[in-house]
Amino acid sequence: MQPELPFGGALTARLEYAYRSEMHAYAINSDLTQLDDVSLMNLRLAWQSSDENWRAVLAVTNLTDEFHYESQVGTGGVPDFSVVRRPGWPRQTVFTLRRSF
C-alpha cells in the first residue's frame, strides 16, 4: 500500500539500472568484434487516484539517451568483409492514462 498524497491518490516511482560490460560478438576476439560497455537507466512514475478509477503512468527508457550497439554480424575481415551493427534504442518516452469503469 502506497502512502496517500496531499492532493489524493498514490505515487509510485521506479528507477532501473542495467550494466553490460564490453563483449565480443564472435568466438574469436578481436578489436573488430568488440562491443563497448553500456550503462542504461529507465524511469517509471505511476499515479493512481484514491478511488482507483484513474491511473497515469510516465515511463522513460534509456533515460540518459546513451548511444550503444546491441549486436553485430560480420567481422570486416575474411570471408564476409562487412560489419553490420544494430544500434540500441534511443531514449523513448511513453505516457498512458487509464480510466476504470
Backbone as XML, in Angstrom:
<?xml version="1.0"?>
<chain id="A" units="angstrom">
  <residue number="1" name="MET">
    <atom name="N" x="0.844" y="-1.181" z="0.000"/>
    <atom name="CA" x="0.000" y="0.000" z="0.000"/>
    <atom name="C" x="0.885" y="1.238" z="0.000"/>
  </residue>
  <residue number="2" name="GLN">
    <atom name="N" x="0.602" y="2.159" z="-0.909"/>
    <atom name="CA" x="1.360" y="3.391" z="-1.037"/>
    <atom name="C" x="0.793" y="4.461" z="-0.111"/>
  </residue>
  <residue number="3" name="PRO">
    <atom name="N" x="1.635" y="5.362" z="0.416"/>
    <atom name="CA" x="1.110" y="6.459" z="1.243"/>
    <atom name="C" x="0.271" y="7.411" z="0.407"/>
  </residue>
  <residue number="4" name="GLU">
    <atom name="N" x="-0.738" y="7.987" z="1.021"/>
    <atom name="CA" x="-1.664" y="8.901" z="0.354"/>
    <atom name="C" x="-0.980" y="10.250" z="0.118"/>
  </residue>
  <residue number="5" name="LEU">
    <atom name="N" x="-1.174" y="10.816" z="-1.067"/>
    <atom name="CA" x="-0.636" y="12.136" z="-1.394"/>
    <atom name="C" x="-1.569" y="13.227" z="-0.877"/>
  </residue>
  <residue number="6" name="PRO">
    <atom name="N" x="-1.067" y="14.450" z="-0.647"/>
    <atom name="CA" x="-1.914" y="15.538" z="-0.142"/>
    <atom name="C" x="-3.092" y="15.863" z="-1.062"/>
  </residue>
  <residue number="7" name="PHE">
    <atom name="N" x="-2.899" y="15.714" z="-2.367"/>
    <atom name="CA" x="-3.977" y="16.011" z="-3.322"/>
    <atom name="C" x="-4.747" y="14.756" z="-3.708"/>
  </residue>
  <residue number="8" name="GLY">
    <atom name="N" x="-4.484" y="13.674" z="-3.053"/>
    <atom name="CA" x="-5.208" y="12.430" z="-3.280"/>
    <atom name="C" x="-4.445" y="11.473" z="-4.169"/>
  </residue>
  <residue number="9" name="GLY">
    <atom name="N" x="-4.674" y="10.221" z="-3.974"/>
    <atom name="CA" x="-4.038" y="9.192" z="-4.785"/>
    <atom name="C" x="-2.688" y="8.781" z="-4.231"/>
  </residue>
  <residue number="10" name="ALA">
    <atom name="N" x="-2.041" y="7.926" z="-4.979"/>
    <atom name="CA" x="-0.735" y="7.405" z="-4.569"/>
    <atom name="C" x="0.225" y="7.466" z="-5.746"/>
  </residue>
  <residue number="11" name="LEU">
    <atom name="N" x="1.471" y="7.741" z="-5.455"/>
    <atom name="CA" x="2.513" y="7.848" z="-6.469"/>
    <atom name="C" x="3.544" y="6.752" z="-6.242"/>
  </residue>
  <residue number="12" name="THR">
    <atom name="N" x="3.895" y="6.046" z="-7.320"/>
    <atom name="CA" x="4.912" y="5.009" z="-7.262"/>
    <atom name="C" x="6.012" y="5.373" z="-8.249"/>
  </residue>
  <residue number="13" name="ALA">
    <atom name="N" x="7.252" y="5.347" z="-7.794"/>
    <atom name="CA" x="8.396" y="5.659" z="-8.652"/>
    <atom name="C" x="9.312" y="4.446" z="-8.720"/>
  </residue>
  <residue number="14" name="ARG">
    <atom name="N" x="9.875" y="4.234" z="-9.907"/>
    <atom name="CA" x="10.819" y="3.129" z="-10.065"/>
    <atom name="C" x="11.952" y="3.590" z="-10.975"/>
  </residue>
  <residue number="15" name="LEU">
    <atom name="N" x="13.172" y="3.363" z="-10.544"/>
    <atom name="CA" x="14.351" y="3.659" z="-11.339"/>
    <atom name="C" x="15.113" y="2.354" z="-11.522"/>
  </residue>
  <residue number="16" name="GLU">
    <atom name="N" x="15.392" y="2.003" z="-12.751"/>
    <atom name="CA" x="16.111" y="0.762" z="-13.053"/>
    <atom name="C" x="17.472" y="1.111" z="-13.636"/>
  </residue>
  <residue number="17" name="TYR">
    <atom name="N" x="18.474" y="0.303" z="-13.312"/>
    <atom name="CA" x="19.817" y="0.483" z="-13.842"/>
    <atom name="C" x="20.314" y="-0.861" z="-14.342"/>
  </residue>
  <residue number="18" name="ALA">
    <atom name="N" x="20.870" y="-0.871" z="-15.547"/>
    <atom name="CA" x="21.428" y="-2.099" z="-16.113"/>
    <atom name="C" x="22.798" y="-1.795" z="-16.700"/>
  </residue>
  <residue number="19" name="TYR">
    <atom name="N" x="23.736" y="-2.701" z="-16.485"/>
    <atom name="CA" x="25.089" y="-2.535" z="-16.999"/>
    <atom name="C" x="25.487" y="-3.790" z="-17.754"/>
  </residue>
  <residue number="20" name="ARG">
    <atom name="N" x="26.084" y="-3.586" z="-18.927"/>
    <atom name="CA" x="26.662" y="-4.705" z="-19.687"/>
    <atom name="C" x="28.111" y="-4.348" z="-19.963"/>
  </residue>
  <residue number="21" name="SER">
    <atom name="N" x="29.025" y="-5.191" z="-19.541"/>
    <atom name="CA" x="30.445" y="-4.932" z="-19.783"/>
    <atom name="C" x="30.750" y="-5.136" z="-21.264"/>
  </residue>
  <residue number="22" name="GLU">
    <atom name="N" x="31.925" y="-4.694" z="-21.674"/>
    <atom name="CA" x="32.287" y="-4.899" z="-23.077"/>
    <atom name="C" x="32.267" y="-6.390" z="-23.375"/>
  </residue>
  <residue number="23" name="MET">
    <atom name="N" x="31.929" y="-6.697" z="-24.618"/>
    <atom name="CA" x="31.851" y="-8.105" z="-25.017"/>
    <atom name="C" x="32.190" y="-8.222" z="-26.487"/>
  </residue>
  <residue number="24" name="HIS">
    <atom name="N" x="32.430" y="-9.438" z="-26.896"/>
    <atom name="CA" x="32.751" y="-9.701" z="-28.295"/>
    <atom name="C" x="31.584" y="-10.412" z="-28.958"/>
  </residue>
  <residue number="25" name="ALA">
    <atom name="N" x="31.351" y="-10.066" z="-30.212"/>
    <atom name="CA" x="30.220" y="-10.623" z="-30.949"/>
    <atom name="C" x="30.548" y="-11.987" z="-31.565"/>
  </residue>
  <residue number="26" name="TYR">
    <atom name="N" x="31.802" y="-12.379" z="-31.556"/>
    <atom name="CA" x="32.215" y="-13.656" z="-32.129"/>
    <atom name="C" x="33.112" y="-14.398" z="-31.149"/>
  </residue>
  <residue number="27" name="ALA">
    <atom name="N" x="33.282" y="-15.679" z="-31.381"/>
    <atom name="CA" x="34.121" y="-16.507" z="-30.516"/>
    <atom name="C" x="35.592" y="-16.124" z="-30.631"/>
  </residue>
  <residue number="28" name="ILE">
    <atom name="N" x="36.002" y="-15.645" z="-31.799"/>
    <atom name="CA" x="37.385" y="-15.204" z="-31.988"/>
    <atom name="C" x="37.426" y="-13.714" z="-31.668"/>
  </residue>
  <residue number="29" name="ASN">
    <atom name="N" x="38.016" y="-13.366" z="-30.545"/>
    <atom name="CA" x="38.013" y="-11.987" z="-30.072"/>
    <atom name="C" x="39.023" y="-11.133" z="-30.822"/>
  </residue>
  <residue number="30" name="SER">
    <atom name="N" x="38.562" y="-10.003" z="-31.300"/>
    <atom name="CA" x="39.441" y="-9.020" z="-31.924"/>
    <atom name="C" x="38.807" y="-7.643" z="-31.749"/>
  </residue>
  <residue number="31" name="ASP">
    <atom name="N" x="39.564" y="-6.603" z="-32.067"/>
    <atom name="CA" x="39.019" y="-5.249" z="-31.971"/>
    <atom name="C" x="37.820" y="-5.056" z="-32.891"/>
  </residue>
  <residue number="32" name="LEU">
    <atom name="N" x="37.760" y="-5.821" z="-33.980"/>
    <atom name="CA" x="36.661" y="-5.691" z="-34.947"/>
    <atom name="C" x="35.344" y="-6.261" z="-34.427"/>
  </residue>
  <residue number="33" name="THR">
    <atom name="N" x="35.421" y="-7.147" z="-33.426"/>
    <atom name="CA" x="34.203" y="-7.795" z="-32.931"/>
    <atom name="C" x="33.778" y="-7.303" z="-31.552"/>
  </residue>
  <residue number="34" name="GLN">
    <atom name="N" x="34.470" y="-6.302" z="-31.030"/>
    <atom name="CA" x="34.175" y="-5.839" z="-29.675"/>
    <atom name="C" x="33.030" y="-4.830" z="-29.649"/>
  </residue>
  <residue number="35" name="LEU">
    <atom name="N" x="32.089" y="-5.063" z="-28.737"/>
    <atom name="CA" x="31.022" y="-4.113" z="-28.462"/>
    <atom name="C" x="31.336" y="-3.463" z="-27.121"/>
  </residue>
  <residue number="36" name="ASP">
    <atom name="N" x="31.268" y="-2.138" z="-27.070"/>
    <atom name="CA" x="31.632" y="-1.401" z="-25.852"/>
    <atom name="C" x="30.653" y="-1.666" z="-24.712"/>
  </residue>
  <residue number="37" name="ASP">
    <atom name="N" x="31.106" y="-1.354" z="-23.502"/>
    <atom name="CA" x="30.229" y="-1.479" z="-22.337"/>
    <atom name="C" x="29.139" y="-0.411" z="-22.408"/>
  </residue>
  <residue number="38" name="VAL">
    <atom name="N" x="28.047" y="-0.678" z="-21.706"/>
    <atom name="CA" x="26.914" y="0.249" z="-21.746"/>
    <atom name="C" x="26.203" y="0.243" z="-20.392"/>
  </residue>
  <residue number="39" name="SER">
    <atom name="N" x="25.803" y="1.443" z="-19.959"/>
    <atom name="CA" x="25.006" y="1.613" z="-18.740"/>
    <atom name="C" x="23.688" y="2.260" z="-19.136"/>
  </residue>
  <residue number="40" name="LEU">
    <atom name="N" x="22.588" y="1.634" z="-18.788"/>
    <atom name="CA" x="21.264" y="2.147" z="-19.155"/>
    <atom name="C" x="20.417" y="2.347" z="-17.917"/>
  </residue>
  <residue number="41" name="MET">
    <atom name="N" x="19.611" y="3.417" z="-17.928"/>
    <atom name="CA" x="18.669" y="3.676" z="-16.839"/>
    <atom name="C" x="17.276" y="3.885" z="-17.430"/>
  </residue>
  <residue number="42" name="ASN">
    <atom name="N" x="16.283" y="3.353" z="-16.744"/>
    <atom name="CA" x="14.877" y="3.546" z="-17.092"/>
    <atom name="C" x="14.173" y="4.142" z="-15.881"/>
  </residue>
  <residue number="43" name="LEU">
    <atom name="N" x="13.160" y="4.968" z="-16.144"/>
    <atom name="CA" x="12.406" y="5.618" z="-15.079"/>
    <atom name="C" x="10.916" y="5.396" z="-15.326"/>
  </residue>
  <residue number="44" name="ARG">
    <atom name="N" x="10.181" y="5.139" z="-14.254"/>
    <atom name="CA" x="8.728" y="4.959" z="-14.360"/>
    <atom name="C" x="8.063" y="5.628" z="-13.163"/>
  </residue>
  <residue number="45" name="LEU">
    <atom name="N" x="7.107" y="6.516" z="-13.444"/>
    <atom name="CA" x="6.307" y="7.164" z="-12.407"/>
    <atom name="C" x="4.850" y="6.809" z="-12.666"/>
  </residue>
  <residue number="46" name="ALA">
    <atom name="N" x="4.170" y="6.323" z="-11.638"/>
    <atom name="CA" x="2.756" y="5.939" z="-11.775"/>
    <atom name="C" x="1.948" y="6.605" z="-10.673"/>
  </residue>
  <residue number="47" name="TRP">
    <atom name="N" x="0.823" y="7.199" z="-11.049"/>
    <atom name="CA" x="-0.098" y="7.801" z="-10.097"/>
    <atom name="C" x="-1.431" y="7.087" z="-10.211"/>
  </residue>
  <residue number="48" name="GLN">
    <atom name="N" x="-2.016" y="6.760" z="-9.071"/>
    <atom name="CA" x="-3.333" y="6.137" z="-9.043"/>
    <atom name="C" x="-4.228" y="6.942" z="-8.104"/>
  </residue>
  <residue number="49" name="SER">
    <atom name="N" x="-5.450" y="7.226" z="-8.576"/>
    <atom name="CA" x="-6.382" y="8.021" z="-7.776"/>
    <atom name="C" x="-6.821" y="7.252" z="-6.535"/>
  </residue>
  <residue number="50" name="SER">
    <atom name="N" x="-7.337" y="7.977" z="-5.555"/>
    <atom name="CA" x="-7.787" y="7.362" z="-4.300"/>
    <atom name="C" x="-8.874" y="6.324" z="-4.521"/>
  </residue>
  <residue number="51" name="ASP">
    <atom name="N" x="-9.781" y="6.598" z="-5.459"/>
    <atom name="CA" x="-10.861" y="5.646" z="-5.734"/>
    <atom name="C" x="-10.442" y="4.549" z="-6.709"/>
  </residue>
  <residue number="52" name="GLU">
    <atom name="N" x="-9.178" y="4.590" z="-7.153"/>
    <atom name="CA" x="-8.594" y="3.605" z="-8.071"/>
    <atom name="C" x="-9.279" y="3.562" z="-9.431"/>
  </residue>
  <residue number="53" name="ASN">
    <atom name="N" x="-9.983" y="4.624" z="-9.808"/>
    <atom name="CA" x="-10.610" y="4.690" z="-11.127"/>
    <atom name="C" x="-9.686" y="5.269" z="-12.188"/>
  </residue>
  <residue number="54" name="TRP">
    <atom name="N" x="-8.703" y="6.055" z="-11.776"/>
    <atom name="CA" x="-7.774" y="6.676" z="-12.711"/>
    <atom name="C" x="-6.351" y="6.219" z="-12.425"/>
  </residue>
  <residue number="55" name="ARG">
    <atom name="N" x="-5.584" y="6.050" z="-13.496"/>
    <atom name="CA" x="-4.167" y="5.697" z="-13.367"/>
    <atom name="C" x="-3.405" y="6.384" z="-14.498"/>
  </residue>
  <residue number="56" name="ALA">
    <atom name="N" x="-2.336" y="7.090" z="-14.149"/>
    <atom name="CA" x="-1.475" y="7.751" z="-15.139"/>
    <atom name="C" x="-0.054" y="7.235" z="-14.951"/>
  </residue>
  <residue number="57" name="VAL">
    <atom name="N" x="0.599" y="6.919" z="-16.054"/>
    <atom name="CA" x="1.964" y="6.389" z="-15.995"/>
    <atom name="C" x="2.843" y="7.136" z="-16.990"/>
  </residue>
  <residue number="58" name="LEU">
    <atom name="N" x="4.002" y="7.568" z="-16.529"/>
    <atom name="CA" x="5.026" y="8.156" z="-17.380"/>
    <atom name="C" x="6.240" y="7.242" z="-17.300"/>
  </residue>
  <residue number="59" name="ALA">
    <atom name="N" x="6.689" y="6.756" z="-18.455"/>
    <atom name="CA" x="7.835" y="5.852" z="-18.491"/>
    <atom name="C" x="8.860" y="6.384" z="-19.494"/>
  </residue>
  <residue number="60" name="VAL">
    <atom name="N" x="10.126" y="6.356" z="-19.091"/>
    <atom name="CA" x="11.215" y="6.791" z="-19.965"/>
    <atom name="C" x="12.259" y="5.686" z="-19.978"/>
  </residue>
  <residue number="61" name="THR">
    <atom name="N" x="12.580" y="5.180" z="-21.174"/>
    <atom name="CA" x="13.635" y="4.178" z="-21.312"/>
    <atom name="C" x="14.892" y="4.856" z="-21.850"/>
  </residue>
  <residue number="62" name="ASN">
    <atom name="N" x="16.044" y="4.315" z="-21.525"/>
    <atom name="CA" x="17.340" y="4.896" z="-21.887"/>
    <atom name="C" x="17.355" y="6.376" z="-21.496"/>
  </residue>
  <residue number="63" name="LEU">
    <atom name="N" x="17.141" y="6.626" z="-20.242"/>
    <atom name="CA" x="16.973" y="7.967" z="-19.684"/>
    <atom name="C" x="18.096" y="8.931" z="-20.082"/>
  </residue>
  <residue number="64" name="THR">
    <atom name="N" x="19.330" y="8.460" z="-20.134"/>
    <atom name="CA" x="20.461" y="9.322" z="-20.469"/>
    <atom name="C" x="20.720" y="9.384" z="-21.968"/>
  </residue>
  <residue number="65" name="ASP">
    <atom name="N" x="19.889" y="8.715" z="-22.766"/>
    <atom name="CA" x="19.990" y="8.703" z="-24.232"/>
    <atom name="C" x="21.387" y="8.268" z="-24.692"/>
  </residue>
  <residue number="66" name="GLU">
    <atom name="N" x="21.900" y="7.211" z="-24.081"/>
    <atom name="CA" x="23.234" y="6.710" z="-24.416"/>
    <atom name="C" x="23.199" y="5.920" z="-25.711"/>
  </residue>
  <residue number="67" name="PHE">
    <atom name="N" x="24.056" y="6.296" z="-26.659"/>
    <atom name="CA" x="24.161" y="5.549" z="-27.916"/>
    <atom name="C" x="24.996" y="4.303" z="-27.664"/>
  </residue>
  <residue number="68" name="HIS">
    <atom name="N" x="24.487" y="3.169" z="-28.133"/>
    <atom name="CA" x="25.200" y="1.911" z="-27.958"/>
    <atom name="C" x="24.759" y="0.927" z="-29.026"/>
  </residue>
  <residue number="69" name="TYR">
    <atom name="N" x="25.588" y="-0.102" z="-29.233"/>
    <atom name="CA" x="25.235" y="-1.182" z="-30.156"/>
    <atom name="C" x="24.792" y="-2.397" z="-29.357"/>
  </residue>
  <residue number="70" name="GLU">
    <atom name="N" x="23.720" y="-3.017" z="-29.813"/>
    <atom name="CA" x="23.191" y="-4.221" z="-29.165"/>
    <atom name="C" x="23.842" y="-5.490" z="-29.703"/>
  </residue>
  <residue number="71" name="SER">
    <atom name="N" x="24.103" y="-5.529" z="-30.997"/>
    <atom name="CA" x="24.632" y="-6.746" z="-31.599"/>
    <atom name="C" x="25.425" y="-6.405" z="-32.856"/>
  </residue>
  <residue number="72" name="GLN">
    <atom name="N" x="26.120" y="-7.421" z="-33.371"/>
    <atom name="CA" x="26.941" y="-7.247" z="-34.564"/>
    <atom name="C" x="26.948" y="-8.533" z="-35.354"/>
  </residue>
  <residue number="73" name="VAL">
    <atom name="N" x="26.932" y="-8.399" z="-36.681"/>
    <atom name="CA" x="27.081" y="-9.530" z="-37.591"/>
    <atom name="C" x="28.219" y="-9.183" z="-38.534"/>
  </residue>
  <residue number="74" name="GLY">
    <atom name="N" x="29.161" y="-10.078" z="-38.694"/>
    <atom name="CA" x="30.314" y="-9.845" z="-39.557"/>
    <atom name="C" x="31.489" y="-9.320" z="-38.770"/>
  </residue>
  <residue number="75" name="THR">
    <atom name="N" x="32.691" y="-9.505" z="-39.341"/>
    <atom name="CA" x="33.922" y="-9.079" z="-38.679"/>
    <atom name="C" x="34.663" y="-8.007" z="-39.453"/>
  </residue>
  <residue number="76" name="GLY">
    <atom name="N" x="34.300" y="-7.776" z="-40.695"/>
    <atom name="CA" x="35.011" y="-6.828" z="-41.529"/>
    <atom name="C" x="36.207" y="-7.449" z="-42.227"/>
  </residue>
  <residue number="77" name="GLY">
    <atom name="N" x="36.500" y="-8.672" z="-41.876"/>
    <atom name="CA" x="37.634" y="-9.376" z="-42.484"/>
    <atom name="C" x="37.149" y="-10.553" z="-43.321"/>
  </residue>
  <residue number="78" name="VAL">
    <atom name="N" x="38.093" y="-11.407" z="-43.715"/>
    <atom name="CA" x="37.777" y="-12.601" z="-44.494"/>
    <atom name="C" x="36.854" y="-13.474" z="-43.669"/>
  </residue>
  <residue number="79" name="PRO">
    <atom name="N" x="35.789" y="-14.070" z="-44.140"/>
    <atom name="CA" x="35.344" y="-14.120" z="-45.531"/>
    <atom name="C" x="34.245" y="-13.114" z="-45.881"/>
  </residue>
  <residue number="80" name="ASP">
    <atom name="N" x="33.680" y="-12.400" z="-44.917"/>
    <atom name="CA" x="32.499" y="-11.584" z="-45.229"/>
    <atom name="C" x="32.823" y="-10.137" z="-45.605"/>
  </residue>
  <residue number="81" name="PHE">
    <atom name="N" x="33.926" y="-9.600" z="-45.164"/>
    <atom name="CA" x="34.367" y="-8.242" z="-45.500"/>
    <atom name="C" x="33.350" y="-7.155" z="-45.176"/>
  </residue>
  <residue number="82" name="SER">
    <atom name="N" x="32.449" y="-7.416" z="-44.261"/>
    <atom name="CA" x="31.464" y="-6.392" z="-43.885"/>
    <atom name="C" x="31.120" y="-6.534" z="-42.405"/>
  </residue>
  <residue number="83" name="VAL">
    <atom name="N" x="30.579" y="-5.450" z="-41.856"/>
    <atom name="CA" x="30.133" y="-5.431" z="-40.471"/>
    <atom name="C" x="28.773" y="-4.749" z="-40.435"/>
  </residue>
  <residue number="84" name="VAL">
    <atom name="N" x="27.817" y="-5.383" z="-39.793"/>
    <atom name="CA" x="26.502" y="-4.782" z="-39.595"/>
    <atom name="C" x="26.247" y="-4.777" z="-38.096"/>
  </residue>
  <residue number="85" name="ARG">
    <atom name="N" x="26.037" y="-3.592" z="-37.568"/>
    <atom name="CA" x="25.751" y="-3.464" z="-36.136"/>
    <atom name="C" x="24.355" y="-2.916" z="-35.943"/>
  </residue>
  <residue number="86" name="ARG">
    <atom name="N" x="23.660" y="-3.455" z="-34.945"/>
    <atom name="CA" x="22.318" y="-2.967" z="-34.631"/>
    <atom name="C" x="22.399" y="-2.030" z="-33.439"/>
  </residue>
  <residue number="87" name="PRO">
    <atom name="N" x="22.067" y="-0.748" z="-33.649"/>
    <atom name="CA" x="22.103" y="0.185" z="-32.524"/>
    <atom name="C" x="20.970" y="-0.095" z="-31.544"/>
  </residue>
  <residue number="88" name="GLY">
    <atom name="N" x="21.228" y="0.209" z="-30.274"/>
    <atom name="CA" x="20.190" y="0.087" z="-29.250"/>
    <atom name="C" x="19.177" y="1.212" z="-29.398"/>
  </residue>
  <residue number="89" name="TRP">
    <atom name="N" x="18.056" y="1.060" z="-28.757"/>
    <atom name="CA" x="17.004" y="2.073" z="-28.827"/>
    <atom name="C" x="17.452" y="3.367" z="-28.172"/>
  </residue>
  <residue number="90" name="PRO">
    <atom name="N" x="17.117" y="4.517" z="-28.777"/>
    <atom name="CA" x="17.389" y="5.798" z="-28.125"/>
    <atom name="C" x="16.394" y="6.014" z="-26.988"/>
  </residue>
  <residue number="91" name="ARG">
    <atom name="N" x="16.476" y="7.174" z="-26.342"/>
    <atom name="CA" x="15.519" y="7.489" z="-25.279"/>
    <atom name="C" x="14.107" y="7.501" z="-25.864"/>
  </residue>
  <residue number="92" name="GLN">
    <atom name="N" x="13.196" y="6.868" z="-25.148"/>
    <atom name="CA" x="11.786" y="6.855" z="-25.547"/>
    <atom name="C" x="10.942" y="7.209" z="-24.328"/>
  </residue>
  <residue number="93" name="THR">
    <atom name="N" x="9.901" y="7.999" z="-24.582"/>
    <atom name="CA" x="9.001" y="8.420" z="-23.510"/>
    <atom name="C" x="7.579" y="7.990" z="-23.852"/>
  </residue>
  <residue number="94" name="VAL">
    <atom name="N" x="6.904" y="7.405" z="-22.875"/>
    <atom name="CA" x="5.532" y="6.937" z="-23.065"/>
    <atom name="C" x="4.685" y="7.452" z="-21.904"/>
  </residue>
  <residue number="95" name="PHE">
    <atom name="N" x="3.511" y="7.975" z="-22.240"/>
    <atom name="CA" x="2.562" y="8.402" z="-21.218"/>
    <atom name="C" x="1.253" y="7.681" z="-21.472"/>
  </residue>
  <residue number="96" name="THR">
    <atom name="N" x="0.697" y="7.050" z="-20.439"/>
    <atom name="CA" x="-0.592" y="6.379" z="-20.564"/>
    <atom name="C" x="-1.540" y="6.902" z="-19.481"/>
  </residue>
  <residue number="97" name="LEU">
    <atom name="N" x="-2.791" y="6.976" z="-19.843"/>
    <atom name="CA" x="-3.846" y="7.394" z="-18.920"/>
    <atom name="C" x="-4.964" y="6.365" z="-19.037"/>
  </residue>
  <residue number="98" name="ARG">
    <atom name="N" x="-5.369" y="5.809" z="-17.913"/>
    <atom name="CA" x="-6.384" y="4.748" z="-17.932"/>
    <atom name="C" x="-7.513" y="5.100" z="-16.975"/>
  </residue>
  <residue number="99" name="ARG">
    <atom name="N" x="-8.719" y="4.840" z="-17.406"/>
    <atom name="CA" x="-9.925" y="5.044" z="-16.595"/>
    <atom name="C" x="-10.646" y="3.716" z="-16.473"/>
  </residue>
  <residue number="100" name="SER">
    <atom name="N" x="-10.913" y="3.305" z="-15.245"/>
    <atom name="CA" x="-11.654" y="2.054" z="-15.000"/>
    <atom name="C" x="-13.117" y="2.391" z="-14.718"/>
  </residue>
  <residue number="101" name="PHE">
    <atom name="N" x="-14.014" y="1.573" z="-15.240"/>
    <atom name="CA" x="-15.439" y="1.769" z="-15.049"/>
    <atom name="C" x="-16.043" y="0.642" z="-14.263"/>
  </residue>
</chain>
